[in-house]
Amino acid sequence: MNCPDCGHKSGPGLLKCSSCGEVYERESLEILHHLEYLLSWISKQEKAIETRSFTHLREEVQGELNKVRADILPSRAAIQEPARPAKVFTLPATPTATCRCLNSRVDH
């Protein structure tokens, strides 16, 4: 990314959400925000733009926005995947066994 003032090129950088902890590339987030702004701006211009052009522009921007979201946002299926149940081991009623790690007898 280049500074609009001096032209200095900074590294791509990663940004981390302070709420969910998800990490994103700065450039991808900037594109997402630009497209969201553009869609909002186009929506406000509905009366000033010919209907066919307005519809075409809105659909194009919405399509690009959907692609970017699909590329950078985590899938809902992965987020909502249920936790797998832990394995349950059943021990005999009251056996006495020798614990190898402590070399002592332990009742389980």
mmCIF file of N, CA, C and O in Angstrom:
data_model
loop_
_atom_site.group_PDB
_atom_site.id
_atom_site.type_symbol
_atom_site.label_atom_id
_atom_site.label_comp_id
_atom_site.label_asym_id
_atom_site.label_seq_id
_atom_site.Cartn_x
_atom_site.Cartn_y
_atom_site.Cartn_z
ATOM 1 N N MET A 1 0.833 -1.164 0.000
ATOM 2 C CA MET A 1 0.000 0.000 0.000
ATOM 3 C C MET A 1 0.885 1.236 0.000
ATOM 4 O O MET A 1 1.879 1.297 0.705
ATOM 5 N N ASN A 2 0.539 2.222 -0.805
ATOM 6 C CA ASN A 2 1.315 3.446 -0.894
ATOM 7 C C ASN A 2 0.620 4.587 -0.164
ATOM 8 O O ASN A 2 -0.599 4.738 -0.239
ATOM 9 N N CYS A 3 1.426 5.411 0.529
ATOM 10 C CA CYS A 3 0.901 6.589 1.208
ATOM 11 C C CYS A 3 0.424 7.582 0.156
ATOM 12 O O CYS A 3 1.168 7.902 -0.780
ATOM 13 N N PRO A 4 -0.816 8.073 0.263
ATOM 14 C CA PRO A 4 -1.305 9.028 -0.731
ATOM 15 C C PRO A 4 -0.580 10.370 -0.665
ATOM 16 O O PRO A 4 -0.588 11.132 -1.617
ATOM 17 N N ASP A 5 0.107 10.654 0.448
ATOM 18 C CA ASP A 5 0.801 11.931 0.609
ATOM 19 C C ASP A 5 2.221 11.872 0.069
ATOM 20 O O ASP A 5 2.595 12.644 -0.801
ATOM 21 N N CYS A 6 3.029 10.929 0.560
ATOM 22 C CA CYS A 6 4.448 10.890 0.187
ATOM 23 C C CYS A 6 4.805 9.758 -0.765
ATOM 24 O O CYS A 6 5.903 9.714 -1.295
ATOM 25 N N GLY A 7 3.896 8.800 -0.956
ATOM 26 C CA GLY A 7 4.148 7.683 -1.850
ATOM 27 C C GLY A 7 4.916 6.536 -1.223
ATOM 28 O O GLY A 7 5.228 5.559 -1.897
ATOM 29 N N HIS A 8 5.239 6.635 0.075
ATOM 30 C CA HIS A 8 5.968 5.556 0.755
ATOM 31 C C HIS A 8 5.178 4.256 0.662
ATOM 32 O O HIS A 8 3.987 4.218 0.909
ATOM 33 N N LYS A 9 5.892 3.190 0.282
ATOM 34 C CA LYS A 9 5.241 1.888 0.171
ATOM 35 C C LYS A 9 5.423 1.129 1.473
ATOM 36 O O LYS A 9 6.525 0.856 1.901
ATOM 37 N N SER A 10 4.297 0.818 2.132
ATOM 38 C CA SER A 10 4.371 0.021 3.352
ATOM 39 C C SER A 10 4.081 -1.426 3.016
ATOM 40 O O SER A 10 3.489 -1.730 1.998
ATOM 41 N N GLY A 11 4.511 -2.307 3.905
ATOM 42 C CA GLY A 11 4.282 -3.726 3.709
ATOM 43 C C GLY A 11 2.800 -4.052 3.732
ATOM 44 O O GLY A 11 1.977 -3.228 4.122
ATOM 45 N N PRO A 12 2.463 -5.272 3.314
ATOM 46 C CA PRO A 12 1.054 -5.639 3.235
ATOM 47 C C PRO A 12 0.366 -5.588 4.586
ATOM 48 O O PRO A 12 -0.726 -5.085 4.702
ATOM 49 N N GLY A 13 1.002 -6.057 5.606
ATOM 50 C CA GLY A 13 0.458 -5.982 6.953
ATOM 51 C C GLY A 13 -0.790 -6.805 7.176
ATOM 52 O O GLY A 13 -1.565 -7.063 6.268
ATOM 53 N N LEU A 14 -0.938 -7.211 8.404
ATOM 54 C CA LEU A 14 -2.112 -7.967 8.806
ATOM 55 C C LEU A 14 -2.819 -7.187 9.901
ATOM 56 O O LEU A 14 -2.190 -6.521 10.705
ATOM 57 N N LEU A 15 -4.126 -7.261 9.900
ATOM 58 C CA LEU A 15 -4.927 -6.621 10.922
ATOM 59 C C LEU A 15 -5.702 -7.691 11.668
ATOM 60 O O LEU A 15 -6.261 -8.593 11.061
ATOM 61 N N LYS A 16 -5.742 -7.559 12.991
ATOM 62 C CA LYS A 16 -6.424 -8.538 13.825
ATOM 63 C C LYS A 16 -7.617 -7.865 14.501
ATOM 64 O O LYS A 16 -7.493 -6.785 15.067
ATOM 65 N N CYS A 17 -8.770 -8.520 14.440
ATOM 66 C CA CYS A 17 -9.975 -8.012 15.077
ATOM 67 C C CYS A 17 -9.809 -8.119 16.596
ATOM 68 O O CYS A 17 -9.470 -9.177 17.110
ATOM 69 N N SER A 18 -10.062 -7.018 17.295
ATOM 70 C CA SER A 18 -9.918 -7.033 18.752
ATOM 71 C C SER A 18 -11.076 -7.759 19.428
ATOM 72 O O SER A 18 -11.011 -8.073 20.603
ATOM 73 N N SER A 19 -12.131 -8.064 18.690
ATOM 74 C CA SER A 19 -13.273 -8.758 19.274
ATOM 75 C C SER A 19 -13.176 -10.272 19.072
ATOM 76 O O SER A 19 -13.181 -11.029 20.036
ATOM 77 N N CYS A 20 -13.071 -10.721 17.811
ATOM 78 C CA CYS A 20 -13.092 -12.165 17.539
ATOM 79 C C CYS A 20 -11.706 -12.759 17.332
ATOM 80 O O CYS A 20 -11.545 -13.973 17.339
ATOM 81 N N GLY A 21 -10.697 -11.912 17.104
ATOM 82 C CA GLY A 21 -9.339 -12.407 16.928
ATOM 83 C C GLY A 21 -8.995 -12.840 15.515
ATOM 84 O O GLY A 21 -7.883 -13.278 15.249
ATOM 85 N N GLU A 22 -9.939 -12.723 14.588
ATOM 86 C CA GLU A 22 -9.682 -13.106 13.194
ATOM 87 C C GLU A 22 -8.632 -12.157 12.605
ATOM 88 O O GLU A 22 -8.614 -10.975 12.894
ATOM 89 N N VAL A 23 -7.737 -12.695 11.778
ATOM 90 C CA VAL A 23 -6.668 -11.902 11.174
ATOM 91 C C VAL A 23 -6.940 -11.765 9.676
ATOM 92 O O VAL A 23 -7.275 -12.746 9.012
ATOM 93 N N TYR A 24 -6.786 -10.539 9.174
ATOM 94 C CA TYR A 24 -7.043 -10.244 7.762
ATOM 95 C C TYR A 24 -5.864 -9.489 7.178
ATOM 96 O O TYR A 24 -5.165 -8.763 7.883
ATOM 97 N N GLU A 25 -5.702 -9.631 5.866
ATOM 98 C CA GLU A 25 -4.726 -8.806 5.167
ATOM 99 C C GLU A 25 -5.314 -7.408 5.020
ATOM 100 O O GLU A 25 -6.491 -7.241 4.711
ATOM 101 N N ARG A 26 -4.480 -6.407 5.262
ATOM 102 C CA ARG A 26 -4.933 -5.016 5.202
ATOM 103 C C ARG A 26 -5.538 -4.681 3.838
ATOM 104 O O ARG A 26 -6.596 -4.068 3.759
ATOM 105 N N GLU A 27 -4.890 -5.101 2.776
ATOM 106 C CA GLU A 27 -5.369 -4.765 1.432
ATOM 107 C C GLU A 27 -6.761 -5.352 1.169
ATOM 108 O O GLU A 27 -7.627 -4.681 0.601
ATOM 109 N N SER A 28 -6.984 -6.578 1.604
ATOM 110 C CA SER A 28 -8.296 -7.201 1.416
ATOM 111 C C SER A 28 -9.384 -6.440 2.159
ATOM 112 O O SER A 28 -10.484 -6.232 1.647
ATOM 113 N N LEU A 29 -9.080 -6.014 3.386
ATOM 114 C CA LEU A 29 -10.055 -5.244 4.158
ATOM 115 C C LEU A 29 -10.330 -3.892 3.518
ATOM 116 O O LEU A 29 -11.467 -3.425 3.513
ATOM 117 N N GLU A 30 -9.294 -3.268 2.976
ATOM 118 C CA GLU A 30 -9.487 -1.976 2.314
ATOM 119 C C GLU A 30 -10.394 -2.128 1.090
ATOM 120 O O GLU A 30 -11.290 -1.313 0.871
ATOM 121 N N ILE A 31 -10.176 -3.177 0.317
ATOM 122 C CA ILE A 31 -11.032 -3.425 -0.847
ATOM 123 C C ILE A 31 -12.470 -3.646 -0.396
ATOM 124 O O ILE A 31 -13.410 -3.085 -0.970
ATOM 125 N N LEU A 32 -12.649 -4.437 0.659
ATOM 126 C CA LEU A 32 -13.993 -4.689 1.198
ATOM 127 C C LEU A 32 -14.663 -3.373 1.590
ATOM 128 O O LEU A 32 -15.807 -3.111 1.206
ATOM 129 N N HIS A 33 -13.958 -2.535 2.318
ATOM 130 C CA HIS A 33 -14.539 -1.268 2.763
ATOM 131 C C HIS A 33 -14.806 -0.315 1.600
ATOM 132 O O HIS A 33 -15.811 0.400 1.605
ATOM 133 N N HIS A 34 -13.933 -0.306 0.612
ATOM 134 C CA HIS A 34 -14.160 0.540 -0.574
ATOM 135 C C HIS A 34 -15.427 0.111 -1.312
ATOM 136 O O HIS A 34 -16.231 0.952 -1.727
ATOM 137 N N LEU A 35 -15.592 -1.190 -1.473
ATOM 138 C CA LEU A 35 -16.785 -1.696 -2.163
ATOM 139 C C LEU A 35 -18.054 -1.417 -1.358
ATOM 140 O O LEU A 35 -19.090 -1.065 -1.930
ATOM 141 N N GLU A 36 -17.974 -1.555 -0.035
ATOM 142 C CA GLU A 36 -19.139 -1.231 0.800
ATOM 143 C C GLU A 36 -19.499 0.244 0.681
ATOM 144 O O GLU A 36 -20.670 0.601 0.563
ATOM 145 N N TYR A 37 -18.480 1.106 0.679
ATOM 146 C CA TYR A 37 -18.725 2.535 0.512
ATOM 147 C C TYR A 37 -19.327 2.822 -0.863
ATOM 148 O O TYR A 37 -20.295 3.571 -0.988
ATOM 149 N N LEU A 38 -18.751 2.211 -1.891
ATOM 150 C CA LEU A 38 -19.234 2.439 -3.252
ATOM 151 C C LEU A 38 -20.685 1.995 -3.400
ATOM 152 O O LEU A 38 -21.505 2.711 -4.000
ATOM 153 N N LEU A 39 -21.031 0.866 -2.840
ATOM 154 C CA LEU A 39 -22.412 0.392 -2.904
ATOM 155 C C LEU A 39 -23.347 1.368 -2.188
ATOM 156 O O LEU A 39 -24.435 1.679 -2.684
ATOM 157 N N SER A 40 -22.925 1.865 -1.050
ATOM 158 C CA SER A 40 -23.718 2.847 -0.308
ATOM 159 C C SER A 40 -23.881 4.129 -1.124
ATOM 160 O O SER A 40 -24.971 4.694 -1.212
ATOM 161 N N TRP A 41 -22.799 4.588 -1.735
ATOM 162 C CA TRP A 41 -22.845 5.811 -2.532
ATOM 163 C C TRP A 41 -23.759 5.634 -3.749
ATOM 164 O O TRP A 41 -24.567 6.512 -4.052
ATOM 165 N N ILE A 42 -23.639 4.515 -4.444
ATOM 166 C CA ILE A 42 -24.484 4.250 -5.619
ATOM 167 C C ILE A 42 -25.954 4.242 -5.206
ATOM 168 O O ILE A 42 -26.802 4.796 -5.903
ATOM 169 N N SER A 43 -26.256 3.653 -4.070
ATOM 170 C CA SER A 43 -27.644 3.591 -3.609
ATOM 171 C C SER A 43 -28.223 4.990 -3.393
ATOM 172 O O SER A 43 -29.401 5.229 -3.644
ATOM 173 N N LYS A 44 -27.390 5.917 -2.954
ATOM 174 C CA LYS A 44 -27.839 7.302 -2.739
ATOM 175 C C LYS A 44 -28.035 8.056 -4.050
ATOM 176 O O LYS A 44 -28.675 9.105 -4.071
ATOM 177 N N GLN A 45 -27.473 7.538 -5.133
ATOM 178 C CA GLN A 45 -27.549 8.209 -6.436
ATOM 179 C C GLN A 45 -28.678 7.683 -7.308
ATOM 180 O O GLN A 45 -28.776 8.038 -8.487
ATOM 181 N N GLU A 46 -29.550 6.877 -6.758
ATOM 182 C CA GLU A 46 -30.591 6.212 -7.544
ATOM 183 C C GLU A 46 -31.400 7.181 -8.403
ATOM 184 O O GLU A 46 -31.676 6.911 -9.565
ATOM 185 N N LYS A 47 -31.756 8.329 -7.860
ATOM 186 C CA LYS A 47 -32.587 9.288 -8.606
ATOM 187 C C LYS A 47 -31.787 10.064 -9.640
ATOM 188 O O LYS A 47 -32.343 10.565 -10.602
ATOM 189 N N ALA A 48 -30.474 10.148 -9.456
ATOM 190 C CA ALA A 48 -29.639 10.921 -10.367
ATOM 191 C C ALA A 48 -29.122 10.094 -11.550
ATOM 192 O O ALA A 48 -28.684 10.652 -12.546
ATOM 193 N N ILE A 49 -29.181 8.781 -11.425
ATOM 194 C CA ILE A 49 -28.661 7.906 -12.475
ATOM 195 C C ILE A 49 -29.824 7.221 -13.179
ATOM 196 O O ILE A 49 -30.796 6.823 -12.551
ATOM 197 N N GLU A 50 -29.693 7.090 -14.474
ATOM 198 C CA GLU A 50 -30.715 6.397 -15.267
ATOM 199 C C GLU A 50 -30.900 4.983 -14.693
ATOM 200 O O GLU A 50 -29.960 4.325 -14.290
ATOM 201 N N THR A 51 -32.124 4.519 -14.630
ATOM 202 C CA THR A 51 -32.495 3.278 -13.958
ATOM 203 C C THR A 51 -31.658 2.087 -14.397
ATOM 204 O O THR A 51 -31.161 1.311 -13.574
ATOM 205 N N ARG A 52 -31.498 1.918 -15.693
ATOM 206 C CA ARG A 52 -30.747 0.766 -16.193
ATOM 207 C C ARG A 52 -29.283 0.819 -15.762
ATOM 208 O O ARG A 52 -28.709 -0.189 -15.340
ATOM 209 N N SER A 53 -28.694 1.998 -15.852
ATOM 210 C CA SER A 53 -27.299 2.166 -15.432
ATOM 211 C C SER A 53 -27.156 1.955 -13.932
ATOM 212 O O SER A 53 -26.208 1.319 -13.467
ATOM 213 N N PHE A 54 -28.110 2.498 -13.179
ATOM 214 C CA PHE A 54 -28.088 2.343 -11.726
ATOM 215 C C PHE A 54 -28.132 0.864 -11.346
ATOM 216 O O PHE A 54 -27.336 0.392 -10.534
ATOM 217 N N THR A 55 -29.048 0.131 -11.948
ATOM 218 C CA THR A 55 -29.200 -1.293 -11.644
ATOM 219 C C THR A 55 -27.931 -2.055 -12.003
ATOM 220 O O THR A 55 -27.451 -2.894 -11.232
ATOM 221 N N HIS A 56 -27.374 -1.748 -13.168
ATOM 222 C CA HIS A 56 -26.151 -2.422 -13.611
ATOM 223 C C HIS A 56 -24.991 -2.145 -12.649
ATOM 224 O O HIS A 56 -24.284 -3.079 -12.225
ATOM 225 N N LEU A 57 -24.788 -0.882 -12.295
ATOM 226 C CA LEU A 57 -23.705 -0.520 -11.380
ATOM 227 C C LEU A 57 -23.876 -1.202 -10.022
ATOM 228 O O LEU A 57 -22.933 -1.767 -9.463
ATOM 229 N N ARG A 58 -25.088 -1.144 -9.494
ATOM 230 C CA ARG A 58 -25.346 -1.737 -8.183
ATOM 231 C C ARG A 58 -25.083 -3.245 -8.212
ATOM 232 O O ARG A 58 -24.458 -3.798 -7.312
ATOM 233 N N GLU A 59 -25.536 -3.932 -9.250
ATOM 234 C CA GLU A 59 -25.324 -5.372 -9.363
ATOM 235 C C GLU A 59 -23.849 -5.727 -9.508
ATOM 236 O O GLU A 59 -23.378 -6.712 -8.925
ATOM 237 N N GLU A 60 -23.111 -4.936 -10.277
ATOM 238 C CA GLU A 60 -21.672 -5.185 -10.457
ATOM 239 C C GLU A 60 -20.918 -5.031 -9.136
ATOM 240 O O GLU A 60 -20.111 -5.879 -8.763
ATOM 241 N N VAL A 61 -21.204 -3.940 -8.434
ATOM 242 C CA VAL A 61 -20.513 -3.703 -7.165
ATOM 243 C C VAL A 61 -20.917 -4.765 -6.139
ATOM 244 O O VAL A 61 -20.070 -5.289 -5.416
ATOM 245 N N GLN A 62 -22.192 -5.106 -6.089
ATOM 246 C CA GLN A 62 -22.654 -6.120 -5.146
ATOM 247 C C GLN A 62 -22.001 -7.468 -5.439
ATOM 248 O O GLN A 62 -21.596 -8.186 -4.522
ATOM 249 N N GLY A 63 -21.847 -7.802 -6.718
ATOM 250 C CA GLY A 63 -21.190 -9.053 -7.084
ATOM 251 C C GLY A 63 -19.732 -9.081 -6.637
ATOM 252 O O GLY A 63 -19.261 -10.088 -6.097
ATOM 253 N N GLU A 64 -19.021 -7.976 -6.844
ATOM 254 C CA GLU A 64 -17.623 -7.899 -6.404
ATOM 255 C C GLU A 64 -17.525 -7.952 -4.884
ATOM 256 O O GLU A 64 -16.654 -8.616 -4.329
ATOM 257 N N LEU A 65 -18.446 -7.277 -4.227
ATOM 258 C CA LEU A 65 -18.474 -7.286 -2.765
ATOM 259 C C LEU A 65 -18.700 -8.701 -2.233
ATOM 260 O O LEU A 65 -18.035 -9.147 -1.302
ATOM 261 N N ASN A 66 -19.604 -9.427 -2.851
ATOM 262 C CA ASN A 66 -19.865 -10.820 -2.443
ATOM 263 C C ASN A 66 -18.632 -11.696 -2.628
ATOM 264 O O ASN A 66 -18.338 -12.553 -1.790
ATOM 265 N N LYS A 67 -17.890 -11.490 -3.728
ATOM 266 C CA LYS A 67 -16.667 -12.268 -3.973
ATOM 267 C C LYS A 67 -15.622 -11.991 -2.898
ATOM 268 O O LYS A 67 -14.994 -12.915 -2.376
ATOM 269 N N VAL A 68 -15.425 -10.712 -2.579
ATOM 270 C CA VAL A 68 -14.422 -10.345 -1.583
ATOM 271 C C VAL A 68 -14.815 -10.903 -0.218
ATOM 272 O O VAL A 68 -13.984 -11.462 0.496
ATOM 273 N N ARG A 69 -16.083 -10.778 0.145
ATOM 274 C CA ARG A 69 -16.544 -11.318 1.428
ATOM 275 C C ARG A 69 -16.311 -12.830 1.499
ATOM 276 O O ARG A 69 -15.866 -13.347 2.520
ATOM 277 N N ALA A 70 -16.624 -13.521 0.420
ATOM 278 C CA ALA A 70 -16.436 -14.979 0.399
ATOM 279 C C ALA A 70 -14.963 -15.343 0.537
ATOM 280 O O ALA A 70 -14.627 -16.358 1.152
ATOM 281 N N ASP A 71 -14.082 -14.509 -0.011
ATOM 282 C CA ASP A 71 -12.648 -14.793 0.055
ATOM 283 C C ASP A 71 -12.054 -14.535 1.432
ATOM 284 O O ASP A 71 -11.158 -15.253 1.866
ATOM 285 N N ILE A 72 -12.527 -13.497 2.122
ATOM 286 C CA ILE A 72 -11.839 -13.136 3.365
ATOM 287 C C ILE A 72 -12.594 -13.449 4.646
ATOM 288 O O ILE A 72 -11.981 -13.524 5.699
ATOM 289 N N LEU A 73 -13.894 -13.639 4.581
ATOM 290 C CA LEU A 73 -14.636 -13.899 5.803
ATOM 291 C C LEU A 73 -14.707 -15.392 6.078
ATOM 292 O O LEU A 73 -14.880 -16.182 5.163
ATOM 293 N N PRO A 74 -14.581 -15.784 7.335
ATOM 294 C CA PRO A 74 -14.658 -17.214 7.641
ATOM 295 C C PRO A 74 -16.050 -17.742 7.332
ATOM 296 O O PRO A 74 -17.027 -17.030 7.455
ATOM 297 N N SER A 75 -16.100 -18.994 6.916
ATOM 298 C CA SER A 75 -17.407 -19.564 6.583
ATOM 299 C C SER A 75 -18.210 -19.782 7.852
ATOM 300 O O SER A 75 -17.673 -20.119 8.890
ATOM 301 N N ARG A 76 -19.481 -19.583 7.778
ATOM 302 C CA ARG A 76 -20.359 -19.762 8.934
ATOM 303 C C ARG A 76 -20.375 -21.221 9.377
ATOM 304 O O ARG A 76 -20.489 -21.501 10.545
ATOM 305 N N ALA A 77 -20.214 -22.134 8.436
ATOM 306 C CA ALA A 77 -20.217 -23.561 8.795
ATOM 307 C C ALA A 77 -19.038 -23.880 9.705
ATOM 308 O O ALA A 77 -19.169 -24.626 10.666
ATOM 309 N N ALA A 78 -17.891 -23.303 9.409
ATOM 310 C CA ALA A 78 -16.709 -23.564 10.226
ATOM 311 C C ALA A 78 -16.874 -22.969 11.617
ATOM 312 O O ALA A 78 -16.454 -23.551 12.605
ATOM 313 N N ILE A 79 -17.497 -21.808 11.701
ATOM 314 C CA ILE A 79 -17.684 -21.155 12.990
ATOM 315 C C ILE A 79 -18.683 -21.935 13.835
ATOM 316 O O ILE A 79 -18.503 -22.102 15.024
ATOM 317 N N GLN A 80 -19.742 -22.419 13.216
ATOM 318 C CA GLN A 80 -20.811 -23.041 13.953
ATOM 319 C C GLN A 80 -20.681 -24.564 14.035
ATOM 320 O O GLN A 80 -21.602 -25.229 14.466
ATOM 321 N N GLU A 81 -19.553 -25.106 13.641
ATOM 322 C CA GLU A 81 -19.366 -26.552 13.686
ATOM 323 C C GLU A 81 -19.441 -27.006 15.140
ATOM 324 O O GLU A 81 -18.747 -26.470 16.002
ATOM 325 N N PRO A 82 -20.296 -27.971 15.430
ATOM 326 C CA PRO A 82 -20.430 -28.413 16.814
ATOM 327 C C PRO A 82 -19.168 -29.105 17.306
ATOM 328 O O PRO A 82 -18.466 -29.752 16.539
ATOM 329 N N ALA A 83 -18.901 -28.944 18.573
ATOM 330 C CA ALA A 83 -17.742 -29.597 19.168
ATOM 331 C C ALA A 83 -17.974 -31.101 19.198
ATOM 332 O O ALA A 83 -19.086 -31.563 19.425
ATOM 333 N N ARG A 84 -16.933 -31.832 18.953
ATOM 334 C CA ARG A 84 -17.041 -33.287 18.992
ATOM 335 C C ARG A 84 -17.061 -33.728 20.449
ATOM 336 O O ARG A 84 -16.310 -33.212 21.275
ATOM 337 N N PRO A 85 -17.897 -34.700 20.776
ATOM 338 C CA PRO A 85 -17.935 -35.160 22.166
ATOM 339 C C PRO A 85 -16.623 -35.847 22.546
ATOM 340 O O PRO A 85 -15.992 -36.490 21.722
ATOM 341 N N ALA A 86 -16.240 -35.659 23.786
ATOM 342 C CA ALA A 86 -15.021 -36.293 24.283
ATOM 343 C C ALA A 86 -15.249 -37.787 24.418
ATOM 344 O O ALA A 86 -16.360 -38.241 24.657
ATOM 345 N N LYS A 87 -14.184 -38.544 24.265
ATOM 346 C CA LYS A 87 -14.293 -39.988 24.443
ATOM 347 C C LYS A 87 -14.497 -40.278 25.924
ATOM 348 O O LYS A 87 -13.877 -39.660 26.780
ATOM 349 N N VAL A 88 -15.371 -41.190 26.193
ATOM 350 C CA VAL A 88 -15.657 -41.571 27.573
ATOM 351 C C VAL A 88 -15.115 -42.974 27.788
ATOM 352 O O VAL A 88 -15.430 -43.896 27.045
ATOM 353 N N PHE A 89 -14.293 -43.111 28.797
ATOM 354 C CA PHE A 89 -13.729 -44.404 29.136
ATOM 355 C C PHE A 89 -14.417 -44.908 30.400
ATOM 356 O O PHE A 89 -14.577 -44.177 31.366
ATOM 357 N N THR A 90 -14.804 -46.164 30.393
ATOM 358 C CA THR A 90 -15.459 -46.759 31.553
ATOM 359 C C THR A 90 -14.459 -47.630 32.281
ATOM 360 O O THR A 90 -13.817 -48.488 31.667
ATOM 361 N N LEU A 91 -14.321 -47.398 33.569
ATOM 362 C CA LEU A 91 -13.408 -48.182 34.385
ATOM 363 C C LEU A 91 -14.197 -49.235 35.153
ATOM 364 O O LEU A 91 -15.343 -49.010 35.510
ATOM 365 N N PRO A 92 -13.581 -50.359 35.434
ATOM 366 C CA PRO A 92 -14.253 -51.364 36.257
ATOM 367 C C PRO A 92 -14.625 -50.754 37.612
ATOM 368 O O PRO A 92 -14.051 -49.773 38.046
ATOM 369 N N ALA A 93 -15.571 -51.392 38.302
ATOM 370 C CA ALA A 93 -16.132 -50.872 39.552
ATOM 371 C C ALA A 93 -15.070 -50.397 40.537
ATOM 372 O O ALA A 93 -14.996 -49.227 40.839
ATOM 373 N N THR A 94 -14.247 -51.253 41.071
ATOM 374 C CA THR A 94 -13.217 -50.822 42.025
ATOM 375 C C THR A 94 -11.975 -51.693 41.924
ATOM 376 O O THR A 94 -11.581 -52.342 42.903
ATOM 377 N N PRO A 95 -11.332 -51.748 40.777
ATOM 378 C CA PRO A 95 -10.121 -52.564 40.702
ATOM 379 C C PRO A 95 -8.949 -51.842 41.358
ATOM 380 O O PRO A 95 -8.937 -50.644 41.478
ATOM 381 N N THR A 96 -7.987 -52.620 41.759
ATOM 382 C CA THR A 96 -6.757 -52.057 42.287
ATOM 383 C C THR A 96 -5.693 -52.294 41.231
ATOM 384 O O THR A 96 -5.541 -53.396 40.734
ATOM 385 N N ALA A 97 -4.976 -51.252 40.887
ATOM 386 C CA ALA A 97 -3.955 -51.380 39.852
ATOM 387 C C ALA A 97 -2.694 -50.670 40.309
ATOM 388 O O ALA A 97 -2.726 -49.823 41.191
ATOM 389 N N THR A 98 -1.594 -51.012 39.695
ATOM 390 C CA THR A 98 -0.336 -50.350 40.007
ATOM 391 C C THR A 98 -0.133 -49.238 38.998
ATOM 392 O O THR A 98 -0.183 -49.466 37.794
ATOM 393 N N CYS A 99 0.108 -48.062 39.498
ATOM 394 C CA CYS A 99 0.369 -46.922 38.624
ATOM 395 C C CYS A 99 1.838 -46.972 38.228
ATOM 396 O O CYS A 99 2.711 -46.876 39.072
ATOM 397 N N ARG A 100 2.123 -47.147 36.975
ATOM 398 C CA ARG A 100 3.502 -47.304 36.503
ATOM 399 C C ARG A 100 4.315 -46.020 36.651
ATOM 400 O O ARG A 100 5.488 -46.053 36.898
ATOM 401 N N CYS A 101 3.652 -44.873 36.492
ATOM 402 C CA CYS A 101 4.404 -43.621 36.543
ATOM 403 C C CYS A 101 4.861 -43.296 37.957
ATOM 404 O O CYS A 101 5.867 -42.638 38.156
ATOM 405 N N LEU A 102 4.146 -43.746 38.976
ATOM 406 C CA LEU A 102 4.517 -43.455 40.348
ATOM 407 C C LEU A 102 5.004 -44.679 41.105
ATOM 408 O O LEU A 102 5.415 -44.582 42.253
ATOM 409 N N ASN A 103 4.925 -45.845 40.447
ATOM 410 C CA ASN A 103 5.290 -47.101 41.080
ATOM 411 C C ASN A 103 4.606 -47.274 42.431
ATOM 412 O O ASN A 103 5.208 -47.663 43.412
ATOM 413 N N SER A 104 3.373 -46.937 42.468
ATOM 414 C CA SER A 104 2.604 -47.118 43.718
ATOM 415 C C SER A 104 1.262 -47.711 43.384
ATOM 416 O O SER A 104 0.802 -47.672 42.252
ATOM 417 N N ARG A 105 0.613 -48.246 44.375
ATOM 418 C CA ARG A 105 -0.698 -48.852 44.170
ATOM 419 C C ARG A 105 -1.766 -47.772 44.315
ATOM 420 O O ARG A 105 -1.720 -46.970 45.228
ATOM 421 N N VAL A 106 -2.736 -47.809 43.403
ATOM 422 C CA VAL A 106 -3.787 -46.798 43.390
ATOM 423 C C VAL A 106 -5.117 -47.488 43.203
ATOM 424 O O VAL A 106 -5.230 -48.423 42.410
ATOM 425 N N ASP A 107 -6.131 -47.092 43.930
ATOM 426 C CA ASP A 107 -7.487 -47.588 43.697
ATOM 427 C C ASP A 107 -8.160 -46.687 42.679
ATOM 428 O O ASP A 107 -8.191 -45.485 42.836
ATOM 429 N N HIS A 108 -8.705 -47.257 41.599
ATOM 430 C CA HIS A 108 -9.404 -46.473 40.580
ATOM 431 C C HIS A 108 -10.880 -46.515 40.838
ATOM 432 O O HIS A 108 -11.481 -47.441 41.142
#
